mmCIF file of C-alpha atoms in Angstrom:
data_model
loop_
_atom_site.group_PDB
_atom_site.id
_atom_site.type_symbol
_atom_site.label_atom_id
_atom_site.label_comp_id
_atom_site.label_asym_id
_atom_site.label_seq_id
_atom_site.Cartn_x
_atom_site.Cartn_y
_atom_site.Cartn_z
ATOM 1 C CA UNK A 124 30.649 -124.487 -3.443
ATOM 2 C CA UNK A 125 29.991 -122.653 -0.181
ATOM 3 C CA UNK A 126 30.654 -124.336 3.157
ATOM 4 C CA UNK A 127 26.915 -124.418 3.997
ATOM 5 C CA UNK A 128 26.197 -126.185 0.696
ATOM 6 C CA UNK A 129 28.988 -128.637 1.401
ATOM 7 C CA UNK A 130 27.571 -129.419 4.846
ATOM 8 C CA UNK A 131 24.156 -130.097 3.327
ATOM 9 C CA UNK A 132 25.733 -132.305 0.671
ATOM 10 C CA UNK A 133 27.546 -134.212 3.406
ATOM 11 C CA UNK A 134 24.258 -134.762 5.236
ATOM 12 C CA UNK A 135 22.589 -136.023 2.076
ATOM 13 C CA UNK A 136 25.541 -138.300 1.418
ATOM 14 C CA UNK A 137 25.391 -139.762 4.931
ATOM 15 C CA UNK A 138 21.638 -140.348 4.579
ATOM 16 C CA UNK A 139 22.398 -142.693 1.706
ATOM 17 C CA UNK A 140 24.351 -145.094 3.922
ATOM 18 C CA UNK A 141 22.801 -147.429 6.470
ATOM 19 C CA UNK A 142 26.188 -148.716 7.660
ATOM 20 C CA UNK A 143 29.288 -146.743 8.700
ATOM 21 C CA UNK A 144 31.126 -145.249 5.743
ATOM 22 C CA UNK A 145 34.773 -144.267 5.850
ATOM 23 C CA UNK A 146 35.900 -140.670 5.991
ATOM 24 C CA UNK A 147 38.038 -141.275 2.893
ATOM 25 C CA UNK A 148 34.944 -142.319 0.909
ATOM 26 C CA UNK A 149 33.007 -139.245 2.045
ATOM 27 C CA UNK A 150 35.926 -136.909 1.356
ATOM 28 C CA UNK A 151 36.380 -138.310 -2.141
ATOM 29 C CA UNK A 152 32.666 -137.924 -2.910
ATOM 30 C CA UNK A 153 32.735 -134.291 -1.783
ATOM 31 C CA UNK A 154 36.146 -133.611 -3.373
ATOM 32 C CA UNK A 155 37.627 -132.289 -0.121
ATOM 33 C CA UNK A 156 40.550 -133.301 2.052
ATOM 34 C CA UNK A 157 40.143 -135.675 4.976
ATOM 35 C CA UNK A 158 41.015 -132.829 7.316
ATOM 36 C CA UNK A 159 38.182 -130.706 5.899
ATOM 37 C CA UNK A 160 35.811 -133.664 6.087
ATOM 38 C CA UNK A 161 36.578 -134.206 9.772
ATOM 39 C CA UNK A 162 36.004 -130.494 10.500
ATOM 40 C CA UNK A 163 32.665 -130.610 8.675
ATOM 41 C CA UNK A 164 31.520 -133.618 10.669
ATOM 42 C CA UNK A 165 32.404 -131.854 13.913
ATOM 43 C CA UNK A 166 30.428 -128.790 12.720
ATOM 44 C CA UNK A 167 27.359 -130.891 11.949
ATOM 45 C CA UNK A 168 27.590 -132.662 15.286
ATOM 46 C CA UNK A 169 27.733 -129.270 17.009
ATOM 47 C CA UNK A 170 24.504 -128.300 15.211
ATOM 48 C CA UNK A 171 22.709 -131.374 16.522
ATOM 49 C CA UNK A 172 23.304 -133.957 13.812
ATOM 50 C CA UNK A 173 23.573 -137.398 15.405
ATOM 51 C CA UNK A 174 26.612 -138.605 13.487
ATOM 52 C CA UNK A 175 28.275 -141.549 15.155
ATOM 53 C CA UNK A 176 31.769 -142.828 14.454
ATOM 54 C CA UNK A 177 35.380 -141.734 14.433
ATOM 55 C CA UNK A 178 38.390 -141.591 12.091
ATOM 56 C CA UNK A 179 39.486 -145.044 11.004
ATOM 57 C CA UNK A 180 36.146 -146.602 11.930
ATOM 58 C CA UNK A 181 33.628 -144.773 9.753
ATOM 59 C CA UNK A 182 30.572 -142.571 10.213
ATOM 60 C CA UNK A 183 26.820 -143.127 10.180
ATOM 61 C CA UNK A 184 23.946 -140.634 10.546
ATOM 62 C CA UNK A 185 21.151 -141.739 12.840
ATOM 63 C CA UNK A 186 17.767 -141.371 11.083
ATOM 64 C CA UNK A 187 15.362 -138.537 11.804
ATOM 65 C CA UNK A 188 17.705 -135.544 11.707
ATOM 66 C CA UNK A 189 16.651 -132.412 9.814
ATOM 67 C CA UNK A 190 18.768 -129.300 9.470
ATOM 68 C CA UNK A 191 16.579 -126.179 9.061
ATOM 69 C CA UNK A 192 16.324 -124.018 7.149
ATOM 70 C CA UNK A 193 15.928 -126.315 4.156
ATOM 71 C CA UNK A 194 18.190 -125.436 1.258
ATOM 72 C CA UNK A 195 17.325 -126.320 -2.316
ATOM 73 C CA UNK A 196 18.659 -125.244 -5.676
ATOM 74 C CA UNK A 197 16.231 -123.440 -7.998
ATOM 75 C CA UNK A 198 15.950 -126.590 -10.131
ATOM 76 C CA UNK A 199 15.110 -128.659 -7.031
ATOM 77 C CA UNK A 200 12.424 -126.163 -6.004
ATOM 78 C CA UNK A 201 10.837 -126.252 -9.459
ATOM 79 C CA UNK A 202 10.879 -130.071 -9.368
ATOM 80 C CA UNK A 203 9.114 -129.982 -5.992
ATOM 81 C CA UNK A 204 6.490 -127.523 -7.209
ATOM 82 C CA UNK A 205 5.793 -129.496 -10.374
ATOM 83 C CA UNK A 206 5.527 -132.786 -8.490
ATOM 84 C CA UNK A 207 3.250 -131.343 -5.810
ATOM 85 C CA UNK A 208 1.003 -129.702 -8.389
ATOM 86 C CA UNK A 209 0.703 -132.990 -10.251
ATOM 87 C CA UNK A 210 -0.193 -134.818 -7.015
ATOM 88 C CA UNK A 211 -2.729 -132.125 -6.201
ATOM 89 C CA UNK A 212 -4.430 -132.534 -9.577
ATOM 90 C CA UNK A 213 -4.195 -136.297 -10.015
ATOM 91 C CA UNK A 214 -4.177 -137.726 -6.501
ATOM 92 C CA UNK A 215 -7.194 -138.552 -4.371
ATOM 93 C CA UNK A 216 -8.554 -135.855 -2.061
ATOM 94 C CA UNK A 217 -6.306 -136.811 0.860
ATOM 95 C CA UNK A 218 -3.208 -136.993 -1.324
ATOM 96 C CA UNK A 219 -4.023 -133.640 -2.923
ATOM 97 C CA UNK A 220 -4.439 -131.989 0.475
ATOM 98 C CA UNK A 221 -1.189 -133.573 1.662
ATOM 99 C CA UNK A 222 0.649 -132.180 -1.382
ATOM 100 C CA UNK A 223 -0.573 -128.657 -0.649
ATOM 101 C CA UNK A 224 0.327 -129.025 3.026
ATOM 102 C CA UNK A 225 3.812 -130.350 2.242
ATOM 103 C CA UNK A 226 4.508 -127.501 -0.178
ATOM 104 C CA UNK A 227 3.398 -124.983 2.439
ATOM 105 C CA UNK A 228 5.722 -126.570 5.011
ATOM 106 C CA UNK A 229 8.646 -126.381 2.616
ATOM 107 C CA UNK A 230 7.871 -122.734 1.884
ATOM 108 C CA UNK A 231 7.672 -121.905 5.588
ATOM 109 C CA UNK A 232 11.282 -122.924 6.272
ATOM 110 C CA UNK A 233 12.953 -121.689 3.097
ATOM 111 C CA UNK A 234 15.093 -118.542 3.198
ATOM 112 C CA UNK A 235 13.341 -115.487 1.761
ATOM 113 C CA UNK A 236 15.053 -115.570 -1.651
ATOM 114 C CA UNK A 237 14.261 -119.234 -2.225
ATOM 115 C CA UNK A 238 10.705 -118.796 -0.957
ATOM 116 C CA UNK A 239 10.227 -116.166 -3.658
ATOM 117 C CA UNK A 240 11.429 -118.723 -6.229
ATOM 118 C CA UNK A 241 8.884 -121.193 -4.839
ATOM 119 C CA UNK A 242 6.009 -118.714 -5.007
ATOM 120 C CA UNK A 243 6.936 -117.479 -8.482
ATOM 121 C CA UNK A 244 7.373 -120.899 -10.124
ATOM 122 C CA UNK A 245 5.878 -120.928 -13.616
ATOM 123 C CA UNK A 246 5.855 -124.710 -14.063
ATOM 124 C CA UNK A 247 2.409 -126.298 -14.239
ATOM 125 C CA UNK A 248 1.118 -129.810 -14.768
ATOM 126 C CA UNK A 249 -1.270 -129.445 -17.718
ATOM 127 C CA UNK A 250 -3.390 -132.597 -17.664
ATOM 128 C CA UNK A 251 -6.478 -133.986 -19.278
ATOM 129 C CA UNK A 252 -9.300 -132.652 -17.118
ATOM 130 C CA UNK A 253 -11.501 -135.740 -17.409
ATOM 131 C CA UNK A 254 -10.907 -138.339 -14.724
ATOM 132 C CA UNK A 255 -12.634 -141.700 -14.400
ATOM 133 C CA UNK A 256 -15.306 -142.228 -11.766
ATOM 134 C CA UNK A 257 -13.903 -144.636 -9.211
ATOM 135 C CA UNK A 258 -16.170 -146.719 -6.971
ATOM 136 C CA UNK A 259 -13.409 -147.280 -4.406
ATOM 137 C CA UNK A 260 -11.580 -144.957 -2.035
ATOM 138 C CA UNK A 261 -8.031 -144.505 -3.344
ATOM 139 C CA UNK A 262 -6.873 -143.333 0.070
ATOM 140 C CA UNK A 263 -7.992 -146.706 1.438
ATOM 141 C CA UNK A 264 -6.071 -148.505 -1.301
ATOM 142 C CA UNK A 265 -2.934 -146.492 -0.562
ATOM 143 C CA UNK A 266 -3.342 -147.328 3.113
ATOM 144 C CA UNK A 267 -3.644 -151.048 2.345
ATOM 145 C CA UNK A 268 -0.449 -150.886 0.270
ATOM 146 C CA UNK A 269 1.361 -149.038 3.053
ATOM 147 C CA UNK A 270 0.240 -151.590 5.684
ATOM 148 C CA UNK A 271 0.717 -154.593 3.342
ATOM 149 C CA UNK A 272 -2.893 -155.759 3.675
ATOM 150 C CA UNK A 273 -4.597 -158.399 1.552
ATOM 151 C CA UNK A 274 -7.708 -157.198 -0.278
ATOM 152 C CA UNK A 275 -10.746 -158.900 -1.764
ATOM 153 C CA UNK A 276 -12.035 -157.005 -4.761
ATOM 154 C CA UNK A 277 -14.745 -157.290 -7.367
ATOM 155 C CA UNK A 278 -13.187 -156.444 -10.704
ATOM 156 C CA UNK A 279 -14.827 -155.774 -14.052
ATOM 157 C CA UNK A 280 -12.794 -156.129 -17.250
ATOM 158 C CA UNK A 281 -13.056 -153.818 -20.237
ATOM 159 C CA UNK A 282 -15.426 -156.381 -21.805
ATOM 160 C CA UNK A 283 -17.747 -156.103 -18.805
ATOM 161 C CA UNK A 284 -16.902 -159.479 -17.219
ATOM 162 C CA UNK A 285 -16.867 -159.342 -13.414
ATOM 163 C CA UNK A 286 -14.952 -161.592 -11.038
ATOM 164 C CA UNK A 287 -13.895 -161.664 -7.403
ATOM 165 C CA UNK A 288 -10.179 -161.590 -6.703
ATOM 166 C CA UNK A 289 -7.916 -161.753 -3.671
ATOM 167 C CA UNK A 290 -4.911 -159.517 -4.269
ATOM 168 C CA UNK A 291 -1.764 -158.280 -2.551
ATOM 169 C CA UNK A 292 -1.398 -154.694 -3.802
ATOM 170 C CA UNK A 293 2.070 -153.156 -3.654
ATOM 171 C CA UNK A 294 2.077 -150.266 -6.119
ATOM 172 C CA UNK A 295 -0.272 -147.554 -7.386
ATOM 173 C CA UNK A 296 0.465 -145.798 -10.672
ATOM 174 C CA UNK A 297 -1.025 -142.455 -11.723
ATOM 175 C CA UNK A 298 -1.450 -141.927 -15.452
ATOM 176 C CA UNK A 299 -3.071 -139.031 -17.289
ATOM 177 C CA UNK A 300 -6.427 -140.774 -17.749
ATOM 178 C CA UNK A 301 -6.354 -143.774 -15.401
ATOM 179 C CA UNK A 302 -4.863 -145.080 -12.193
ATOM 180 C CA UNK A 303 -3.547 -148.625 -11.951
ATOM 181 C CA UNK A 304 -2.634 -150.791 -8.981
ATOM 182 C CA UNK A 305 -0.142 -153.606 -9.451
ATOM 183 C CA UNK A 306 -0.687 -156.623 -7.225
ATOM 184 C CA UNK A 307 -0.148 -160.328 -6.800
ATOM 185 C CA UNK A 308 -3.381 -162.036 -7.842
ATOM 186 C CA UNK A 309 -4.228 -165.223 -5.934
ATOM 187 C CA UNK A 310 -6.565 -166.373 -8.739
ATOM 188 C CA UNK A 311 -3.925 -166.089 -11.473
ATOM 189 C CA UNK A 312 -0.945 -166.856 -9.212
ATOM 190 C CA UNK A 313 0.929 -164.053 -10.923
ATOM 191 C CA UNK A 314 1.332 -160.308 -10.983
ATOM 192 C CA UNK A 315 -1.561 -158.388 -12.481
ATOM 193 C CA UNK A 316 -2.385 -154.732 -13.099
ATOM 194 C CA UNK A 317 -5.884 -153.547 -12.185
ATOM 195 C CA UNK A 318 -7.415 -150.270 -13.300
ATOM 196 C CA UNK A 319 -8.859 -148.681 -10.185
ATOM 197 C CA UNK A 320 -11.943 -147.377 -12.010
ATOM 198 C CA UNK A 321 -12.852 -151.019 -12.767
ATOM 199 C CA UNK A 322 -12.626 -152.144 -9.127
ATOM 200 C CA UNK A 323 -16.301 -152.209 -8.140
ATOM 201 C CA UNK A 324 -15.738 -152.997 -4.462
ATOM 202 C CA UNK A 325 -12.810 -153.495 -2.114
ATOM 203 C CA UNK A 326 -12.584 -154.896 1.423
ATOM 204 C CA UNK A 327 -9.661 -155.931 3.600
ATOM 205 C CA UNK A 328 -9.569 -159.626 4.461
ATOM 206 C CA UNK A 329 -7.962 -158.887 7.821
ATOM 207 C CA UNK A 330 -4.745 -160.605 6.775
ATOM 208 C CA UNK A 331 -1.341 -159.133 6.123
ATOM 209 C CA UNK A 332 0.175 -160.601 3.007
ATOM 210 C CA UNK A 333 3.200 -162.810 3.679
ATOM 211 C CA UNK A 334 5.758 -161.037 1.495
ATOM 212 C CA UNK A 335 7.092 -157.521 1.968
ATOM 213 C CA UNK A 336 5.931 -155.076 -0.673
ATOM 214 C CA UNK A 337 9.552 -154.141 -1.449
ATOM 215 C CA UNK A 338 10.245 -157.794 -2.257
ATOM 216 C CA UNK A 339 7.231 -158.013 -4.558
ATOM 217 C CA UNK A 340 8.163 -154.759 -6.264
ATOM 218 C CA UNK A 341 11.672 -156.097 -6.909
ATOM 219 C CA UNK A 342 10.298 -159.385 -8.285
ATOM 220 C CA UNK A 343 7.812 -157.543 -10.507
ATOM 221 C CA UNK A 344 10.556 -155.274 -11.850
ATOM 222 C CA UNK A 345 12.732 -158.313 -12.599
ATOM 223 C CA UNK A 346 9.852 -160.082 -14.386
ATOM 224 C CA UNK A 347 9.040 -157.009 -16.469
ATOM 225 C CA UNK A 348 12.702 -156.252 -17.183
ATOM 226 C CA UNK A 349 12.487 -152.850 -15.496
ATOM 227 C CA UNK A 350 15.814 -151.536 -14.139
ATOM 228 C CA UNK A 351 15.891 -150.855 -10.397
#
């Protein structure tokens, strides 16, 4: 492993800790000596990384630091391309545009050889072309999830029965043929999954739901037996 790769790995490792982590732990993870680890931290600090701490106390990276140019392996680049192409094909208009913009930003800061790998990627998301007509704005639903807003919806089941629901949406899943939002349903007093093409109308109630979406996601995973 080159020194530049090691420095990037150290940054990624530090990003995974919210509290100070010991130099010994970092050195063991990178398979380097403590002396080398301390030199690498000094190098990153000299390049502008806001790493706080000292030997014997531990180190923590303040959030928000980026080290250009971005460095990815070829496998990582192909994963990015595939994911962005899927989002561009299956997301709503705003999400699709954001995927294209993000991929362009990544390409703009990659070294020339890696940018060529990005441009020449032969991985494609081959999907069913038919997509359901959706009465609601998915960008608005994503925004409500992000801001933890309660929604009132009119929902029609597969049997054609309509009902009004108050929900706390916390997740949006993209499948080949449908999209599904998972939410707490006030009517059922339980978690429910709603196909977005069956949501006939959607308005914010003006209230923020009382639980954090991360908490609801964790509770839903536990109920469904899904590993975290």
